Every structure is written in C-alpha cells, then in structure tokens.
mmCIF file of C-alpha atoms and ligand atoms in Angstrom:
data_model
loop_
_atom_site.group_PDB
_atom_site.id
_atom_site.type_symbol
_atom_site.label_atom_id
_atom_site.label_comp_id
_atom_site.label_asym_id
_atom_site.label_seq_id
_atom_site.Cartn_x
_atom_site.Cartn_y
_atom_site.Cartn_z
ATOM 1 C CA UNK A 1 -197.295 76.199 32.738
ATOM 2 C CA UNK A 2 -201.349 77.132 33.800
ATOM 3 C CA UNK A 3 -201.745 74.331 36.852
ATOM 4 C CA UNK A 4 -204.745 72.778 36.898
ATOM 5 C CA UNK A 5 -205.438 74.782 40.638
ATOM 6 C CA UNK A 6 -206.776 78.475 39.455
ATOM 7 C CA UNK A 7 -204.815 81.187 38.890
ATOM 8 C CA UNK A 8 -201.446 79.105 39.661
ATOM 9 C CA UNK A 9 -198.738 79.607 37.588
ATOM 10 C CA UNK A 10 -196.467 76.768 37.641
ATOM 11 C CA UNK A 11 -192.538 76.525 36.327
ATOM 12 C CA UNK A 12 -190.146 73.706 36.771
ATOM 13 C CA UNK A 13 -187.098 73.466 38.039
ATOM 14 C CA UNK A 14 -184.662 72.000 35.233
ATOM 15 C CA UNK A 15 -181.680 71.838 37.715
ATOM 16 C CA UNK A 16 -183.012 69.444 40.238
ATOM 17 C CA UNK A 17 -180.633 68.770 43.312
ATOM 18 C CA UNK A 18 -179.519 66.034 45.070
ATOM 19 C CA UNK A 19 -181.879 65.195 47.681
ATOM 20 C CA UNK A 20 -179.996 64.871 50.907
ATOM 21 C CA UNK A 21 -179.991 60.928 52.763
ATOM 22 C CA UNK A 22 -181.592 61.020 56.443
ATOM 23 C CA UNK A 23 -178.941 60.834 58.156
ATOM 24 C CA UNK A 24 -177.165 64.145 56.328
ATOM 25 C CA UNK A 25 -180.028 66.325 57.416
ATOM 26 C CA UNK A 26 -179.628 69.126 59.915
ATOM 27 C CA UNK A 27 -182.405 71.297 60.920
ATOM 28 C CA UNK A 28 -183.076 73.912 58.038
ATOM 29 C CA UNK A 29 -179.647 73.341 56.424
ATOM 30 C CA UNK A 30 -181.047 71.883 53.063
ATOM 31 C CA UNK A 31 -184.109 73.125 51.063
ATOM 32 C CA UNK A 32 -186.341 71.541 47.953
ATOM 33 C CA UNK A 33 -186.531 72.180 44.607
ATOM 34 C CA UNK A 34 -189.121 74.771 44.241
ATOM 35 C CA UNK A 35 -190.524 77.618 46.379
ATOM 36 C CA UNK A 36 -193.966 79.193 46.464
ATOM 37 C CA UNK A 37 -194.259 83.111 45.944
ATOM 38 C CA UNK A 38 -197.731 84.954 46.541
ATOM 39 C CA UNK A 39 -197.426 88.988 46.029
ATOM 40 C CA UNK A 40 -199.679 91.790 47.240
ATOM 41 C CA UNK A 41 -200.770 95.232 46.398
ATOM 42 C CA UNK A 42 -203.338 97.222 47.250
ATOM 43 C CA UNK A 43 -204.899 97.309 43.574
ATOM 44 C CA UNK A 44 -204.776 93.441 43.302
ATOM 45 C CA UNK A 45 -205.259 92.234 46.933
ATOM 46 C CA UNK A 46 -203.114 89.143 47.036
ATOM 47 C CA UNK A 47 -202.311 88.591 43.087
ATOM 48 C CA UNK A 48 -199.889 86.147 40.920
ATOM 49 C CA UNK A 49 -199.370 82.985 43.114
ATOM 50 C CA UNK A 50 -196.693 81.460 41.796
ATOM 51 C CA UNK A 51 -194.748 78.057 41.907
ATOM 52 C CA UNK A 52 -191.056 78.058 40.839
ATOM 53 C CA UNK A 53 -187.587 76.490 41.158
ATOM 54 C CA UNK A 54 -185.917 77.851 44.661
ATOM 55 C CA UNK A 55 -183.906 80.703 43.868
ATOM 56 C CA UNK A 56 -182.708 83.997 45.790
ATOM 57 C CA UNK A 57 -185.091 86.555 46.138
ATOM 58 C CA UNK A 58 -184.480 90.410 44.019
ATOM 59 C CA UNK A 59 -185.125 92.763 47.368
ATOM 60 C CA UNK A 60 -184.024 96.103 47.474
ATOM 61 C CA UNK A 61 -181.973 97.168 50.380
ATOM 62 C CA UNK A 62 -184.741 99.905 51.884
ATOM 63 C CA UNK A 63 -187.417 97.478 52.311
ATOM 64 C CA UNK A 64 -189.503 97.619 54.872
ATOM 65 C CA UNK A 65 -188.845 94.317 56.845
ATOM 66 C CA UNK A 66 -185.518 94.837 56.711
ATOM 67 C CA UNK A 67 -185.542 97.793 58.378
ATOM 68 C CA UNK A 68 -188.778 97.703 61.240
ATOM 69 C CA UNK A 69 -189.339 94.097 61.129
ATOM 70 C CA UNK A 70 -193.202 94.277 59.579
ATOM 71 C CA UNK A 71 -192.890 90.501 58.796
ATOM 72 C CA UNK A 72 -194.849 87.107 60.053
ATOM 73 C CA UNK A 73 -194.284 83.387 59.699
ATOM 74 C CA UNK A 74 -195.181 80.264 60.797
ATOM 75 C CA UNK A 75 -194.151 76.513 61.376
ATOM 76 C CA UNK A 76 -195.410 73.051 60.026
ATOM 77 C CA UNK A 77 -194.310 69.980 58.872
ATOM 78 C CA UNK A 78 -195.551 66.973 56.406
ATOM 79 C CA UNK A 79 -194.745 63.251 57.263
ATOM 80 C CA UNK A 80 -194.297 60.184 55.368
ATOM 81 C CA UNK A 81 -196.584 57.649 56.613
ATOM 82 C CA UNK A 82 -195.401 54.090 56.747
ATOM 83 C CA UNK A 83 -198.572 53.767 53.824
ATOM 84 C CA UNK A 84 -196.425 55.635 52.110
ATOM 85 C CA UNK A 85 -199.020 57.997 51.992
ATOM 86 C CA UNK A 86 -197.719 62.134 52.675
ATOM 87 C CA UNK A 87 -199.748 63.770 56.173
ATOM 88 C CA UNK A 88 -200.346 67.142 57.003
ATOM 89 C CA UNK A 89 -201.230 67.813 60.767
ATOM 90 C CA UNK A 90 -203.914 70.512 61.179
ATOM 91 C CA UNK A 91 -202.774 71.906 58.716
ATOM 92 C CA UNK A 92 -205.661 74.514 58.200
ATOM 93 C CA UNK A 93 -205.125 75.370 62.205
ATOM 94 C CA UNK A 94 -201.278 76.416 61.239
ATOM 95 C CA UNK A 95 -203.188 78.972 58.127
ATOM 96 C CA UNK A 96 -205.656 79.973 60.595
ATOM 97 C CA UNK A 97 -202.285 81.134 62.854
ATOM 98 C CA UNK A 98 -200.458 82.488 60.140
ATOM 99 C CA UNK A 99 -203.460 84.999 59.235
ATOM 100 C CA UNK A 100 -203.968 85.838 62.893
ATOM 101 C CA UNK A 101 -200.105 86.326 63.134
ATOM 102 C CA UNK A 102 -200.377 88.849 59.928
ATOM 103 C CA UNK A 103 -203.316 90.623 61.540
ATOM 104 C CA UNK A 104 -201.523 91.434 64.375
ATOM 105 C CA UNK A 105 -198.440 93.242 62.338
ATOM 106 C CA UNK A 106 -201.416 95.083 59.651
ATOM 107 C CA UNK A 107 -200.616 92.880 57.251
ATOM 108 C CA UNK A 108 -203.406 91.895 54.983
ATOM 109 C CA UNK A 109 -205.339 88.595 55.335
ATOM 110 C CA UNK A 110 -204.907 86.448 52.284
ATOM 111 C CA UNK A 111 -207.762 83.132 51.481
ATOM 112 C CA UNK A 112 -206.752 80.398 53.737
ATOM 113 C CA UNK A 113 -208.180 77.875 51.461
ATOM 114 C CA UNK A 114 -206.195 79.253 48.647
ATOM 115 C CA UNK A 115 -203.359 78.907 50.170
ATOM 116 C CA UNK A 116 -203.622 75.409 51.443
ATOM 117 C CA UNK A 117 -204.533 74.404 47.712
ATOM 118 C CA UNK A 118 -201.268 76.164 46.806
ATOM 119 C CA UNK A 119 -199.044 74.550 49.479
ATOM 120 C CA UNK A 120 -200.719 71.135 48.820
ATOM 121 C CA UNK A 121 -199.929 71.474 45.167
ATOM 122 C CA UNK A 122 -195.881 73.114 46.349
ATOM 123 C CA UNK A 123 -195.738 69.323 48.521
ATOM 124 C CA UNK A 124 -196.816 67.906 45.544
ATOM 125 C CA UNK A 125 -194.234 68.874 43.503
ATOM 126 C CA UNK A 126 -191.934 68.488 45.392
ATOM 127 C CA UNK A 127 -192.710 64.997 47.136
ATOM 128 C CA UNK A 128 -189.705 63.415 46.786
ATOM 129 C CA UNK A 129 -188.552 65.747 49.428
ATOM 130 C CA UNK A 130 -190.419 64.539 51.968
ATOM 131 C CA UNK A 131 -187.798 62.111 53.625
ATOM 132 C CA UNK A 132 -189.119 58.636 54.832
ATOM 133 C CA UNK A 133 -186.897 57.192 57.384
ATOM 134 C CA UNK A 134 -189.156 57.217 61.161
ATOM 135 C CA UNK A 135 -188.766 60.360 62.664
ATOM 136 C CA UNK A 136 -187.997 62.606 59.976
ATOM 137 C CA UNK A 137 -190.132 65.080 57.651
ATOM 138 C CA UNK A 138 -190.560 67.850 55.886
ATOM 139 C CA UNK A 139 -190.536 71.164 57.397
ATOM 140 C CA UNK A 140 -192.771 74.050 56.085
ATOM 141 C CA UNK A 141 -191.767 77.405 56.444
ATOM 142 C CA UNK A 142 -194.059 80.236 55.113
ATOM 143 C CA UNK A 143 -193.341 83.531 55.790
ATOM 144 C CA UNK A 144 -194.795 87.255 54.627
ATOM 145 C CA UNK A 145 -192.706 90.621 54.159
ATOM 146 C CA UNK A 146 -193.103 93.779 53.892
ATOM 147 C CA UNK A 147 -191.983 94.802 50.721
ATOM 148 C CA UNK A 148 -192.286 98.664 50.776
ATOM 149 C CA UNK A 149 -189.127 100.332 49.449
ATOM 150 C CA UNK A 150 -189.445 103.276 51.675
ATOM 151 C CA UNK A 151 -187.869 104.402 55.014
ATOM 152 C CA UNK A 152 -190.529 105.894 56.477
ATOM 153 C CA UNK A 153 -192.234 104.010 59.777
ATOM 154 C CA UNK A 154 -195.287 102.743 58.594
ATOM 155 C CA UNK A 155 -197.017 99.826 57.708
ATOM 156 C CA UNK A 156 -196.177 98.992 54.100
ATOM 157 C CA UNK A 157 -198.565 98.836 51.285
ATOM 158 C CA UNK A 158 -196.643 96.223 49.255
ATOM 159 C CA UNK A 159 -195.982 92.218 50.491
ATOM 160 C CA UNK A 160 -194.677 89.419 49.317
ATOM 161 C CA UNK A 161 -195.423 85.733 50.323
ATOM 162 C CA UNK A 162 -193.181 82.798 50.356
ATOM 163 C CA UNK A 163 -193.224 78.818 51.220
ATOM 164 C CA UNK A 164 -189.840 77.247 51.588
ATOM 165 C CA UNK A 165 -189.393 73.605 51.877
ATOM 166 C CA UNK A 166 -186.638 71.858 54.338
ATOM 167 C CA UNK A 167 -186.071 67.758 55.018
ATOM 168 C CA UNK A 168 -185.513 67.560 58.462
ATOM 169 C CA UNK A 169 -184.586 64.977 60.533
ATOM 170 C CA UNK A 170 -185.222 63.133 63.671
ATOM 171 C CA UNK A 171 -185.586 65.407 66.664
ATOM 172 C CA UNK A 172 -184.670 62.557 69.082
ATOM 173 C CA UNK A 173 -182.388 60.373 66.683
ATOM 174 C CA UNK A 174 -180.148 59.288 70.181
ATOM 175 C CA UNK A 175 -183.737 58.578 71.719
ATOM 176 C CA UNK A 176 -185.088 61.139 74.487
ATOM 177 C CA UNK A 177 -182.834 63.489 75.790
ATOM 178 C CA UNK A 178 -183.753 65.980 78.946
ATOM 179 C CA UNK A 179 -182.952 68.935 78.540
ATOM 180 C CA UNK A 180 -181.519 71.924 81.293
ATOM 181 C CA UNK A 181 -183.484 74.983 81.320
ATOM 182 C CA UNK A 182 -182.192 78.439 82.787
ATOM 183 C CA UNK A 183 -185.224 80.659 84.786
ATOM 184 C CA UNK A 184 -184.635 84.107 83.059
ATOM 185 C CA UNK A 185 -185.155 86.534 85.229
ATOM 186 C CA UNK A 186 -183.564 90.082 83.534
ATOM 187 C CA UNK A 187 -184.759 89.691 80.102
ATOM 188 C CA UNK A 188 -188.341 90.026 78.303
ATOM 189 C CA UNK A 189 -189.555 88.427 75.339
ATOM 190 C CA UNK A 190 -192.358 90.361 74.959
ATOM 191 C CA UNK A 191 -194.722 91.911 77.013
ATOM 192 C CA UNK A 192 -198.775 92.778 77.683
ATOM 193 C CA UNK A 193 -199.974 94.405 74.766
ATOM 194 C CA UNK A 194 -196.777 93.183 72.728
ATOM 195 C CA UNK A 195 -196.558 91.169 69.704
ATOM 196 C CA UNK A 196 -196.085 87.609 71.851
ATOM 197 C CA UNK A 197 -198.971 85.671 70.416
ATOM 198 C CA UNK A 198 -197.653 86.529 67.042
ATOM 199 C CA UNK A 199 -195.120 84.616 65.199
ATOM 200 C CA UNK A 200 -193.030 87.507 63.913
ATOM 201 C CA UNK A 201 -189.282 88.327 63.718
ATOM 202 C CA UNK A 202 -189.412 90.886 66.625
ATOM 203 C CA UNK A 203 -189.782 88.007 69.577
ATOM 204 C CA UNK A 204 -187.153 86.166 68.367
ATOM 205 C CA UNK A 205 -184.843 88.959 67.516
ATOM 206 C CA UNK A 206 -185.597 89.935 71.571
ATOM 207 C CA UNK A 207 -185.283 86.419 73.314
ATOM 208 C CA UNK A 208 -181.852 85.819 71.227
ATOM 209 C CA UNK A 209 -179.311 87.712 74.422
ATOM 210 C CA UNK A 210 -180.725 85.881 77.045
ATOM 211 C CA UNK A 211 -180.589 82.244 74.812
ATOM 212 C CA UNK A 212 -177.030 83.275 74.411
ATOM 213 C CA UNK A 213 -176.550 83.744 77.727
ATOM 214 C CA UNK A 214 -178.115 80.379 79.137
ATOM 215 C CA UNK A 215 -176.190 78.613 76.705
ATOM 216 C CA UNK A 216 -172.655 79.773 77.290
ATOM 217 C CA UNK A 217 -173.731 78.609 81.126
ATOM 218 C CA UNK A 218 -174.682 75.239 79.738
ATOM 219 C CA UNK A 219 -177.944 75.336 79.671
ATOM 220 C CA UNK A 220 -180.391 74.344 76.548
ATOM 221 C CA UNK A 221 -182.620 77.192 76.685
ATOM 222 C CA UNK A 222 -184.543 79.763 79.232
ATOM 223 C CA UNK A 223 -187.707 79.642 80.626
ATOM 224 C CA UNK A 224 -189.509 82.924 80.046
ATOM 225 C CA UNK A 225 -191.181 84.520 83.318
ATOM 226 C CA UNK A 226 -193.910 87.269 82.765
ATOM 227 C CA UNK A 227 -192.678 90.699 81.761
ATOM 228 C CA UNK A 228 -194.140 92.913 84.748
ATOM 229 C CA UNK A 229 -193.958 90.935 87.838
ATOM 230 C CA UNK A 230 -191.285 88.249 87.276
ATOM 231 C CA UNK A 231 -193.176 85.568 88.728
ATOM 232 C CA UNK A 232 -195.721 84.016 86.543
ATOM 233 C CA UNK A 233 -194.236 81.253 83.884
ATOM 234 C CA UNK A 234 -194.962 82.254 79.902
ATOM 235 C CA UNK A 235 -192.978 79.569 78.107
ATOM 236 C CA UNK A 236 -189.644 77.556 77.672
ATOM 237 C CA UNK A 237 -187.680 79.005 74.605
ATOM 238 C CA UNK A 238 -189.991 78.846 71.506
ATOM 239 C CA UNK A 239 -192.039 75.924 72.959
ATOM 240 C CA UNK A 240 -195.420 76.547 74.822
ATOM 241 C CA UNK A 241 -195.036 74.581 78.498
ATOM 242 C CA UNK A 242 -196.575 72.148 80.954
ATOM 243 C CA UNK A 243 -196.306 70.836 84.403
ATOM 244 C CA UNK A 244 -197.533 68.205 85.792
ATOM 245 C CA UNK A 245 -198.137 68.418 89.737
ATOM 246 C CA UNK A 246 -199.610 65.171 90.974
ATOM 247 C CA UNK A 247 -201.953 64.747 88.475
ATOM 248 C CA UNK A 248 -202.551 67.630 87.358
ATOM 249 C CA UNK A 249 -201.412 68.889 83.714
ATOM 250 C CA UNK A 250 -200.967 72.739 83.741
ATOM 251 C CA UNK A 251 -200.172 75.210 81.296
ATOM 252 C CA UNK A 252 -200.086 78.941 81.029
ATOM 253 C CA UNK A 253 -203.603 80.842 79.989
ATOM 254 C CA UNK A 254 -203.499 82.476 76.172
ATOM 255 C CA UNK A 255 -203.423 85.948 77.212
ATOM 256 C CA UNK A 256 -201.319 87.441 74.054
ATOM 257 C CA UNK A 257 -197.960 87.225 75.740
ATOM 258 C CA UNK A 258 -197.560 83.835 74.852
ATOM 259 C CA UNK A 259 -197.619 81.759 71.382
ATOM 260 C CA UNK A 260 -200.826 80.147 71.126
ATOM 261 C CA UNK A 261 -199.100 76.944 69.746
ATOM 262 C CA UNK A 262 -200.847 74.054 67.932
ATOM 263 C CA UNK A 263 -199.015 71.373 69.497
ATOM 264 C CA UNK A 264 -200.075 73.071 73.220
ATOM 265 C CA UNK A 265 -204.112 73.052 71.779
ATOM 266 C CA UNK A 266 -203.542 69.201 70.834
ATOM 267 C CA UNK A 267 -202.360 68.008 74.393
ATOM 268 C CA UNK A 268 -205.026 69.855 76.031
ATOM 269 C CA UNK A 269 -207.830 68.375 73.824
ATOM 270 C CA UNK A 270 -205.917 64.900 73.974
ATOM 271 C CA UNK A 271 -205.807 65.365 77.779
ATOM 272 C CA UNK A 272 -209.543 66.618 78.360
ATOM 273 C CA UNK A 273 -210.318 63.496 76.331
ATOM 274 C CA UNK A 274 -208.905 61.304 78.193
ATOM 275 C CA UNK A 275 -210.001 62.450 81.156
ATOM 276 C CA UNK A 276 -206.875 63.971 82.605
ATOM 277 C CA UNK A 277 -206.930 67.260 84.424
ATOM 278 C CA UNK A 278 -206.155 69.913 82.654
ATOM 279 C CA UNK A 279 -205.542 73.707 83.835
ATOM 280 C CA UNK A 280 -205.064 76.331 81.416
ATOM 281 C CA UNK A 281 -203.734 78.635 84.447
ATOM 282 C CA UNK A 282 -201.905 81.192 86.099
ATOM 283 C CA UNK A 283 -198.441 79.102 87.372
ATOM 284 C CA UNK A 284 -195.821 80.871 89.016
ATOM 285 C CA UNK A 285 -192.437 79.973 89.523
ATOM 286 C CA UNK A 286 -192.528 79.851 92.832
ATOM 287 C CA UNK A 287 -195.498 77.296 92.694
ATOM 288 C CA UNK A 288 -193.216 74.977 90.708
ATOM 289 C CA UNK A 289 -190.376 75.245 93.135
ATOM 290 C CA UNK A 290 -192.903 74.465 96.056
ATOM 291 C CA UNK A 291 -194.263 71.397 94.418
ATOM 292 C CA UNK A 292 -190.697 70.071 93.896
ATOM 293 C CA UNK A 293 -189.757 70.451 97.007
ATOM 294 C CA UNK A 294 -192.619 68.282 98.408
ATOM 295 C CA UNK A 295 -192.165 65.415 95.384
ATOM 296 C CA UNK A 296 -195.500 66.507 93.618
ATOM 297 C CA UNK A 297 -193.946 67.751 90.694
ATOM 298 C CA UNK A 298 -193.925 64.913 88.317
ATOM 299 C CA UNK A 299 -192.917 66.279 84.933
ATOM 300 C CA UNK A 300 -192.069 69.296 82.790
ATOM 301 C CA UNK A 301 -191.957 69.327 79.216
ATOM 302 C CA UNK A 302 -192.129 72.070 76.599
ATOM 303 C CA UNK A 303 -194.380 71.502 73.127
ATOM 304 C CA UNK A 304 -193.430 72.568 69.771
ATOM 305 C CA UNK A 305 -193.946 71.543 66.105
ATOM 306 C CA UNK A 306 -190.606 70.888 66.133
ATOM 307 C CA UNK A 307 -190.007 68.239 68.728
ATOM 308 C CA UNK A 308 -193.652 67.680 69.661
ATOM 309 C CA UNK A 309 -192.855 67.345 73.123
ATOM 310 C CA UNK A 310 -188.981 67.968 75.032
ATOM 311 C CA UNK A 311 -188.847 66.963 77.966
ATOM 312 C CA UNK A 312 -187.313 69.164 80.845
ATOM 313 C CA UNK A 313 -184.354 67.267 83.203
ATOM 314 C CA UNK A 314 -182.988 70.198 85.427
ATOM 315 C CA UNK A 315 -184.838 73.921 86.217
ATOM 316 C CA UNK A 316 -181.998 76.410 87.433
ATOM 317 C CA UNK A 317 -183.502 79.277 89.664
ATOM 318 C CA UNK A 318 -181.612 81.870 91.426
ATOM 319 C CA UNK A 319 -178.395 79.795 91.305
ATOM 320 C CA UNK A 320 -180.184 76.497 92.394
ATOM 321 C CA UNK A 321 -180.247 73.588 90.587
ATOM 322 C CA UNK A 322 -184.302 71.497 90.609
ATOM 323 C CA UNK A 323 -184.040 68.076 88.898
ATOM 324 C CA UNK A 324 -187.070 66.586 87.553
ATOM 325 C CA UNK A 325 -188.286 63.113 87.809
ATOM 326 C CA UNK A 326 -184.589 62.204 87.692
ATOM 327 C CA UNK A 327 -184.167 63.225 84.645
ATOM 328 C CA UNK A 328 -185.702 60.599 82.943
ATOM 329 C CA UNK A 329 -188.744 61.601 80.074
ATOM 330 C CA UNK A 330 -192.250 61.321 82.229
ATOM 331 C CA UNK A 331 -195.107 58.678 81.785
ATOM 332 C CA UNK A 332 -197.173 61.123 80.091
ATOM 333 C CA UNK A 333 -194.735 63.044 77.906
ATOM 334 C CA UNK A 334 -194.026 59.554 76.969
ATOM 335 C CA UNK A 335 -197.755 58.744 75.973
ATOM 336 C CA UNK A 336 -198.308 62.457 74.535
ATOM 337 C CA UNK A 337 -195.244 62.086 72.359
ATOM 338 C CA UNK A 338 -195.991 58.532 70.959
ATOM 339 C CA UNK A 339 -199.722 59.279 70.363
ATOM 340 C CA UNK A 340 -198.889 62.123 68.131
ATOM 341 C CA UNK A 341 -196.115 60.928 66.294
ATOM 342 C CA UNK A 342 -198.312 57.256 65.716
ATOM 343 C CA UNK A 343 -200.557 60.057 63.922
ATOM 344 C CA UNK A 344 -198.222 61.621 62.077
ATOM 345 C CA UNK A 345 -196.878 58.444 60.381
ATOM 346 C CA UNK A 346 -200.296 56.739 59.812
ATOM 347 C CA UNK A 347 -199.679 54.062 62.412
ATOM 348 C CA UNK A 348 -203.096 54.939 64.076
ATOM 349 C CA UNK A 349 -205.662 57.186 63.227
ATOM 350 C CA UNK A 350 -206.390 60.043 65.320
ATOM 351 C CA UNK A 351 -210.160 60.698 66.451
ATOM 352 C CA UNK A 352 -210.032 64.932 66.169
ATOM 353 C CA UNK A 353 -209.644 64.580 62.396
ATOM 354 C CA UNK A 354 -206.265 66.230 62.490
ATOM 355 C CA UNK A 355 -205.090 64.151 59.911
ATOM 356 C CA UNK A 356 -204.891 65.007 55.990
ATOM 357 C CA UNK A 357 -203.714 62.675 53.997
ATOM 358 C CA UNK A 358 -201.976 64.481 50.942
ATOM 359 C CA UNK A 359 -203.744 63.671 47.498
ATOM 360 C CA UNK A 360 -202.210 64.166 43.948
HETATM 361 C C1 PLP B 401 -194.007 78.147 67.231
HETATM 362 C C2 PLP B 401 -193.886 78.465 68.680
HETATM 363 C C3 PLP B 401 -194.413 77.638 69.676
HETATM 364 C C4 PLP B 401 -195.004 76.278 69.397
HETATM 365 O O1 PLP B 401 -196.089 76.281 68.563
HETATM 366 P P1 PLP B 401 -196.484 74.982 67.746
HETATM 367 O O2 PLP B 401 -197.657 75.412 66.957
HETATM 368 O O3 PLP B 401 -196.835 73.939 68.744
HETATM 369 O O4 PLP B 401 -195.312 74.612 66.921
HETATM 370 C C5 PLP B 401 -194.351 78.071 70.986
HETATM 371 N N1 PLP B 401 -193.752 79.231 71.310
HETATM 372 C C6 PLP B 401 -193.209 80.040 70.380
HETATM 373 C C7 PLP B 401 -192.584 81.317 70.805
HETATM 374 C C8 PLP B 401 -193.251 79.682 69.038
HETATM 375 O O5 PLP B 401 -192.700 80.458 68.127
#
C-alpha cells in the first residue's frame, strides 16, 4: 500500500494480537502490531522506509553489530492524554539525540523530519497500542545496526533502521518508592574520549558487572564515579542525576562521559524558570557525603524517560550506609515529577512547547 507520507511503503498486519490489559504489562515484555524498517547503502543514502507487521528480522550471523557493537538507539515514549488525545514529549529533541548518537559510532545521519513523519504515521497505526490507564504509555524504541556481513574491524557501509513499539506500564504503580544506590568505585562505564554521551550498546554492555554486583548486595543500582580520578559523580545507572544541597539543584556538566538526557535538559529549564538555582557542575562524592553530614543535603533523585524522576532513599559509600531525607520522595522531586507527567497526559499545558499532540 503507497501511504499518503512520501516514499512510505505501508503493509498491514492481518494477524493482529491481543493487546495486553494495564495491569499485564511489564517493561518491554509485549510489543505492537507493526514495526518500522529504514535501510541504508551508500548508493541510496537512507532508501525504502518501510511500515510492516512485527516480525523477526533475516540477519546473517557475521554482521557487523553483532560482532563490534557499531549500533545506536534511543528512548521515548507516547501518552494517552485524559482528551484522549495521543502526546509525544520533545519528540524532535529524542531525533536530534538519536542522530548525534549515530554520529558518534560513523553511522550516517538520516532526515530527522522524515523520520518523525514516519514514526508519527508507525503511532498511528498502531494507536490502539498506546494503553490509557494513568501512568502508563507507549514506549518507543528505535535503534540502527550495522549491517555489514564482513569480519573485518571497520565501520560498515550497510545499516538498517528499526522502530519497535512496547505498552508499558506505570513506573510507580505502588506510588513512590526510594530506591538504594551502591557508589561504584572499581568499575567504569565509560571514560573521557569514550562513547558515554552516546546511546549505544557498548555502555551498557560495560556497566552490566558492576549492576550485577550492587544488586546481589541489595542494592537497586550504582552510582557511576568518573573514570580517572574516582571522585567526581557521572550518573546513577542509566538515569542522569541531581542533588539538592540547601537549595541548590546540582547536576553533573555534559562533558561526553555522561548521557546528555532529555529528561535532565527539562528540569534544568523547568528549574531556571522558576527561579531555582541550578548548577550544571563539577560534584564530587565527597561533597555529597559532607553536605549529609551537616543536614544540607535535601534530596537525590536520578532522571530518565523511563521513570521521569526516581528518587534516591539510601547512598552506600565505602561500606557506609547515607540515608536521604528519610527516605521519603523530596518536595521538589515531588513537584518535578507531577509537572511533567500533568504534561504528558494533557492535564496542563506546558509553556516550552514540548508538547505534540499526535494528529491522524
Ligand atoms: C537514556 C539515558 C539517560 C536518560 O535520558 P532521558 O533522555 O532523560 O531518558 C541517562 N543516562 C543514560 C546512560 C541513558 O542511557
């Protein structure tokens, strides 16, 4: 079928599943009915976009990604407002990322207003996806691979772009929960003039030991602590991080080590707004520990698409236990969190013009 979007070739699903209740959903367990697929080569640039039921992907076993990792993604989600109306959240900020991402693994830029008219039209399709209970929505995942079948270490001439689709649920369904956070000290994530501001395979594939490790001792996740010197805070698992000492809101500087998340840019702006102070700084750990120990550390919380904002209850550091503001969720993680998610459902409108409203 020609879509009515250029060069978009559109075919139905004529199998479509059961769309999971709310309450079944577990994060990135269940996916919709169609996928998009965008291919490159070096004749055609980025050529066939393509929307189609969800089905595995042919790859042959020597491909490039599978081997050295040449591979990007990103993370965003769409929300049923209560207008029943479908949102996107800066969503041409996440394309913006994704690009950057692919630039730093030499993997060709592709039109970033293409591809939102692609993923708009994917959402479209599959709308009934987008789950409506409070809380919940629908999770984009794009990613791009390398799709060389060759052995050699190089950066591949062939790539293949996909969008999968996932109905996810409430992040906090049992309401706010603190969580305890393990000061890594032996492992890296990445490193100065490493792939850290990138959203690519490799970072994960290095933080996974020391997650491991935290969790087997109970904890929820680690806090990352800068490659060369051990002492200057990068983030909290795969969310960006603040602190708030007295009343001041600080966060780590974008200095390529560290994901420059969407959800970290959005508190800052909110925050400069509002007239709060805000530090994009150097913080190291042993600032924190000092500002605990004389009651001026208020809150911690980590930021992330996923949660928007999780709020840190305990900080274990060389075998001592620091517990923040009793472990309750803080006065402004509170506000932050609700003023976002009132956006994302439509129950206020935001004044950055973050807000798309999805039209068919
Ligand atoms: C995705 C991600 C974040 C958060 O970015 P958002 O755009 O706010 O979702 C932070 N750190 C890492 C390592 C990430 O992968």
């Amino acid at each position: 079928m020609e879509s009515k979007i250029k060069n978009l070739t559109v075919k139905l699903t004529h199998n479509p599943k059961r769309i999971p209740k709310s309450s079944e959903l577990i994060f990135g367990k269940y996916f919709s009915d169609h996928i998009f697929t965008w291919d490159y080569d070096p004749e055609h640039g980025w050529y066939n976009p393509t929307i189609q039921p969800y089905s595995s992907l042919p790859i042959e076993p020597g491909i490039i990604v599978l081997h050295y990792g040449q591979t990007v993604f990103d993370g965003l989600k769409c929300y049923y407002g209560i207008d029943s109306k479908i949102r996107f959240f800066r969503v041409k900020d996440y394309i913006r990322r994704f690009n950057n991402s692919a630039r730093g693994l030499c993997i060709p830029e592709f039109n970033e207003e293409e591809l939102l008219e692609y993923l708009t039209e994917l959402i479209v399709i599959d709308k009934n996806w987008v789950p409506q209970e409070e809380g919940t929505a629908l999770y984009i995942r794009p990613i791009i691979i390398a799709a060389d079948n060759a052995l050699g270490v190089r950066s591949s001439y062939n790539y293949k772009m996909f969008i999968i689709l996932s109905p996810v649920g409430s992040y906090y369904a049992e309401g706010f929960n603190p969580v305890k956070i393990l000061v890594e000290e032996q492992y890296s994530r990445t490193a100065p003039g490493g792939l850290g501001a990138c959203k690519t395979a490799a970072n994960y594939a290095a933080s996974l030991m020391a997650g491991e490790i935290a969790k087997k001792k109970g904890f929820t996740q680690v806090l990352w602590l800068d490659a060369c010197h051990k002492k200057y805070i990068e983030e909290v698992g795969t969310m960006n991080i603040f602190f708030r000492i007295d009343d001041e809101l600080i966060t780590p500087p974008l200095e390529g080590t560290i994901l420059p998340g969407i959800t970290r840019d959005s508190l800052i702006k909110i925050a400069k707004k509002e007239n709060i102070k805000v530090s994009e700084r150097k913080i190291s750990i042993d600032e924190v520990i000092n500002a605990h120990q004389k009651g001026s550390l208020k809150e911690v919380f980590g930021s992330g698409t996923a949660a928007v904002i999780s709020p840190v209850g305990l900080l274990s550091y060389r075998g001592s236990d620091f517990i923040i503001n009793d472990f309750q969720i803080g006065e402004w993680s509170k506000y932050f969190y609700d003023l976002i998610t009132s956006w994302h459902y439509g129950k206020t409108i935001d004044d950055f013009g973050w807000i798309t409203i999805l039209e068919e």
